[in-house]
Coordinates of C-alpha atoms in Angstrom, one line a residue:
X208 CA 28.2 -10.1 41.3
X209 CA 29.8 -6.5 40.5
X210 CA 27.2 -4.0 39.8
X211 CA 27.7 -1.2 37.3
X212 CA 28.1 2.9 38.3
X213 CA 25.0 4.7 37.0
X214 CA 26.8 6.3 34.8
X215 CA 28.0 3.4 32.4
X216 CA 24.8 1.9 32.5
X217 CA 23.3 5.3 31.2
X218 CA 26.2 5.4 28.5
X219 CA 25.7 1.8 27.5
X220 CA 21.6 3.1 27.4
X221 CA 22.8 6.0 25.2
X222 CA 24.8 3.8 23.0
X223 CA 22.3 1.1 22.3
X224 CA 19.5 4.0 21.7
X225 CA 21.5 5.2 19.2
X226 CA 22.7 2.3 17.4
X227 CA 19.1 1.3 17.5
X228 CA 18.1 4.7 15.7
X229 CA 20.7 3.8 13.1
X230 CA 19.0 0.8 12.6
X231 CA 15.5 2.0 12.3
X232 CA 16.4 4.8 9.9
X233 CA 18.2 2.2 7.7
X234 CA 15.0 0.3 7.5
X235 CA 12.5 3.3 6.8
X236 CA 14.3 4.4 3.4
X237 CA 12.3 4.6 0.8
X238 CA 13.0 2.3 -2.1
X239 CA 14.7 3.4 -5.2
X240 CA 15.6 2.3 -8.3
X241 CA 16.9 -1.5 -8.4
X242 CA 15.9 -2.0 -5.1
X243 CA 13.8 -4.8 -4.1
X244 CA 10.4 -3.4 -2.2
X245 CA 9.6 -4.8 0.7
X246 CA 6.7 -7.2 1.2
X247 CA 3.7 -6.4 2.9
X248 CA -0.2 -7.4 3.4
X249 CA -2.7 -4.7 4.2
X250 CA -6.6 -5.1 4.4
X251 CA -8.6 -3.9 1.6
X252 CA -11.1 -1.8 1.8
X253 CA -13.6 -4.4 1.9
X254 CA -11.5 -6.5 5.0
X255 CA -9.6 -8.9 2.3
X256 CA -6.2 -9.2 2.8
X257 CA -3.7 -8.3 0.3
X258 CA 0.0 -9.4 0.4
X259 CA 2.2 -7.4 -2.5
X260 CA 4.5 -10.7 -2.9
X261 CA 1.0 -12.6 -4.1
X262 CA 0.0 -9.4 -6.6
X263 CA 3.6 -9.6 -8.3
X264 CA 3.4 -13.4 -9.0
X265 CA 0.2 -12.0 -11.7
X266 CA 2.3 -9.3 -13.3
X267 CA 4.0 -5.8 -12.4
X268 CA 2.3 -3.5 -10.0
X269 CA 1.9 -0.1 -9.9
X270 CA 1.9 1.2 -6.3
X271 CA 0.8 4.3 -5.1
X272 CA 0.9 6.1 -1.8
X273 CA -2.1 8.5 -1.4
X274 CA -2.3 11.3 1.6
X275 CA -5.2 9.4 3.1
X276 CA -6.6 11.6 5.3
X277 CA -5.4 15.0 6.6
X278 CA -8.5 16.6 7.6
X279 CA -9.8 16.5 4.3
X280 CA -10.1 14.7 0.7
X281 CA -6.7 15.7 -0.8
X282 CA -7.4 17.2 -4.2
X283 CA -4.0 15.9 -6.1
X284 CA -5.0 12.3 -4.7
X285 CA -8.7 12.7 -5.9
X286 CA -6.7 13.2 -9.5
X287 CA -4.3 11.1 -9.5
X288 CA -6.7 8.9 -8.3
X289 CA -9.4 9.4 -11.3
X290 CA -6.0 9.5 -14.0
X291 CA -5.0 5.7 -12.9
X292 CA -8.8 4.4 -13.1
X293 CA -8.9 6.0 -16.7
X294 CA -6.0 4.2 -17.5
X295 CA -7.0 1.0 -16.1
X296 CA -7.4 -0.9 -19.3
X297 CA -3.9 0.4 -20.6
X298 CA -2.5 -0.6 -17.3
X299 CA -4.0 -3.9 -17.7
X300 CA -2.8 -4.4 -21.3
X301 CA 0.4 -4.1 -19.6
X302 CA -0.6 -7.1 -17.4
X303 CA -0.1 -4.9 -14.5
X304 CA -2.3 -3.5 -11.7
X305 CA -2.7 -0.5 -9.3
X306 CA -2.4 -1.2 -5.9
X307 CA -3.6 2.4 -4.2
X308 CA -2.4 2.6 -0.3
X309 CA -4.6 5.1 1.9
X310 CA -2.8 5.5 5.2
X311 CA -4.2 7.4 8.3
X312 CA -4.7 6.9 12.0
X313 CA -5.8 3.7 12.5
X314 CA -9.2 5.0 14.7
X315 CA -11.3 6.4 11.8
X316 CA -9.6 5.4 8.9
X317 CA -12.1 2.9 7.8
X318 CA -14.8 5.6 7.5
X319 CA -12.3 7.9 5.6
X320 CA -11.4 5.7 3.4
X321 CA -15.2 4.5 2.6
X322 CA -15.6 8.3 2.3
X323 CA -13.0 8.6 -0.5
X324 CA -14.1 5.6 -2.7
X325 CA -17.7 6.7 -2.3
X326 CA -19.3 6.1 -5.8
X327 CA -16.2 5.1 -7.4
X328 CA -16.0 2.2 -9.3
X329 CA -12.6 0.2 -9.2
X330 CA -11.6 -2.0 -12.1
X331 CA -10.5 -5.4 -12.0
X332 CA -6.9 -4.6 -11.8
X333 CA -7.2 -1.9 -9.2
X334 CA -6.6 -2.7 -5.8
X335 CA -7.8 0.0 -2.4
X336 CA -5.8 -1.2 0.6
X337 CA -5.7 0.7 4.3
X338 CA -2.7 1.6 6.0
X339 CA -4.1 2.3 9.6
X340 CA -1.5 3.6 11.9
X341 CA 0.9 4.1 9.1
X342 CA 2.9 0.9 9.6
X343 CA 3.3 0.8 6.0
X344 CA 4.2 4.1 5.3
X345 CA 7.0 4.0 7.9
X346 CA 8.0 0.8 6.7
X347 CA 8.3 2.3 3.4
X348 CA 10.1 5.6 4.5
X349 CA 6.9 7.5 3.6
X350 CA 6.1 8.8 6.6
X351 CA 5.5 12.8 6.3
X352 CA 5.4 13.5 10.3
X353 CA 4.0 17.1 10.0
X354 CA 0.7 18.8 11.4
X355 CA -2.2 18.1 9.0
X356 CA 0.2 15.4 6.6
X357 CA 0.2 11.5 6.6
X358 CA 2.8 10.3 3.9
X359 CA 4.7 11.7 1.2
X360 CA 2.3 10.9 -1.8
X361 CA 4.8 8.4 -3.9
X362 CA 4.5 6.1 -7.0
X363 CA 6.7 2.9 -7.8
X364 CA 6.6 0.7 -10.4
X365 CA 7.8 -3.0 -9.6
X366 CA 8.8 -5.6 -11.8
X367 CA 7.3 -9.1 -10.8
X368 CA 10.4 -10.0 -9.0
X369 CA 9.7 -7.1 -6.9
X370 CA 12.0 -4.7 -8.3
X371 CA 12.0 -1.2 -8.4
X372 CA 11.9 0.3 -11.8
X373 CA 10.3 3.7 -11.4
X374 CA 9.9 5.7 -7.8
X375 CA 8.3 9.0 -7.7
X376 CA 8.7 10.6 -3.9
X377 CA 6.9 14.3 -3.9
X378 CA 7.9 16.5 -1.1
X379 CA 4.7 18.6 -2.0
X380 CA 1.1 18.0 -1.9
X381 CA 1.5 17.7 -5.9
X382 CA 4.5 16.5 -8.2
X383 CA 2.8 13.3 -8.9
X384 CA 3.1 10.5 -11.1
X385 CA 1.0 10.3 -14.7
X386 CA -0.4 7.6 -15.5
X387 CA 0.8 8.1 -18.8
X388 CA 4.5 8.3 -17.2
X389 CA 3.9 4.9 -15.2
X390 CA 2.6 3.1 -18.6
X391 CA 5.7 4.2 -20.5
X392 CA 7.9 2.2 -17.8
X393 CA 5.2 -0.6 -17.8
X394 CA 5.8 -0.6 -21.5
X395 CA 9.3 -1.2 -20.6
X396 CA 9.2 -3.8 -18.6
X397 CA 7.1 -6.1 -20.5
X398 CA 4.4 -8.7 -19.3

């Protein structure tokens, strides 16, 4: 049996680490327009679980991609928030509904999360899942790796196939998506 120098197996180490890095940074792009999203199935906020391929087979969904928690409440989620219930019997007309994600460390995020939805009701179509360790959000590209941040707060519109029709990515804290903007590319899409 011939055994390798050190220093070929360190190249062959450096080659596969970053071929693999290729390969994870393909995956954690976030979707965008005509792309399909990828599945997932997160727990509710009451411990159900929620898969996105079983919510599309009822209509288009309206997914959105909160802060969660970053020491705090975020403000521009706690609006954006309120704006979608408002507009949840539009967004039903539409024969969509919301799925809201709420990632965070997976140790605590359970009491966060019943901390934001603290005398809120939801509507029907409205859906609160967790994202606890941010599996999601990396899955979806979402990740915003930065002292006191979680994800990049985001809004996509999917078609029932699945497909991408409207993506909204804020690099800010604000800069998000209306609820009036997400109806007029519900409108578009049709039940």
């Amino acid at each position: 049996m011939k055994t390798l120098k050190p220093a070929v197996v360190l190249v062959s180490l450096m080659v596969a680490v970053i071929c693999g890095g290729a390969m994870l940074s393909a995956q954690a792009t976030p979707p965008k327009v005509g792309d399909k999203a990828p599945d997932f199935t997160l727990a509710q906020i009451d411990g159900r679980k929620l898969t996105l391929s079983t919510e599309l087979a009822a209509g288009p969904v309206v997914l959105i991609v909160g802060r969660g928690w970053v020491g705090y409440q975020c403000p521009f989620c706690n609006r954006q928030f309120n704006d979608f219930v408002k507009a949840a019997k539009e967004v039903d007309a539409a024969g969509a509904r919301v799925i809201w994600v709420y990632p965070g460390a997976a140790e605590g995020i359970q009491d966060r999360a019943n901390e934001f939805a603290k005398d809120r009701t939801f509507p029907a179509n409205f859906r609160f899942v967790l994202d606890p360790g941010y599996a999601f959000t990396m899955r979806y590209g979402l990740r915003w790796d930065a002292p006191k941040e979680s994800a990049y707060p985001s809004t996509f519109v999917l078609d029932r196939q699945g497909s991408v029709r409207y993506a909204l990515i804020s690099k800010t804290h604000d800069g998000r998506a209306t609820a009036a903007e997400v109806l007029t590319e519900l409108k578009k899409i049709g039940r």
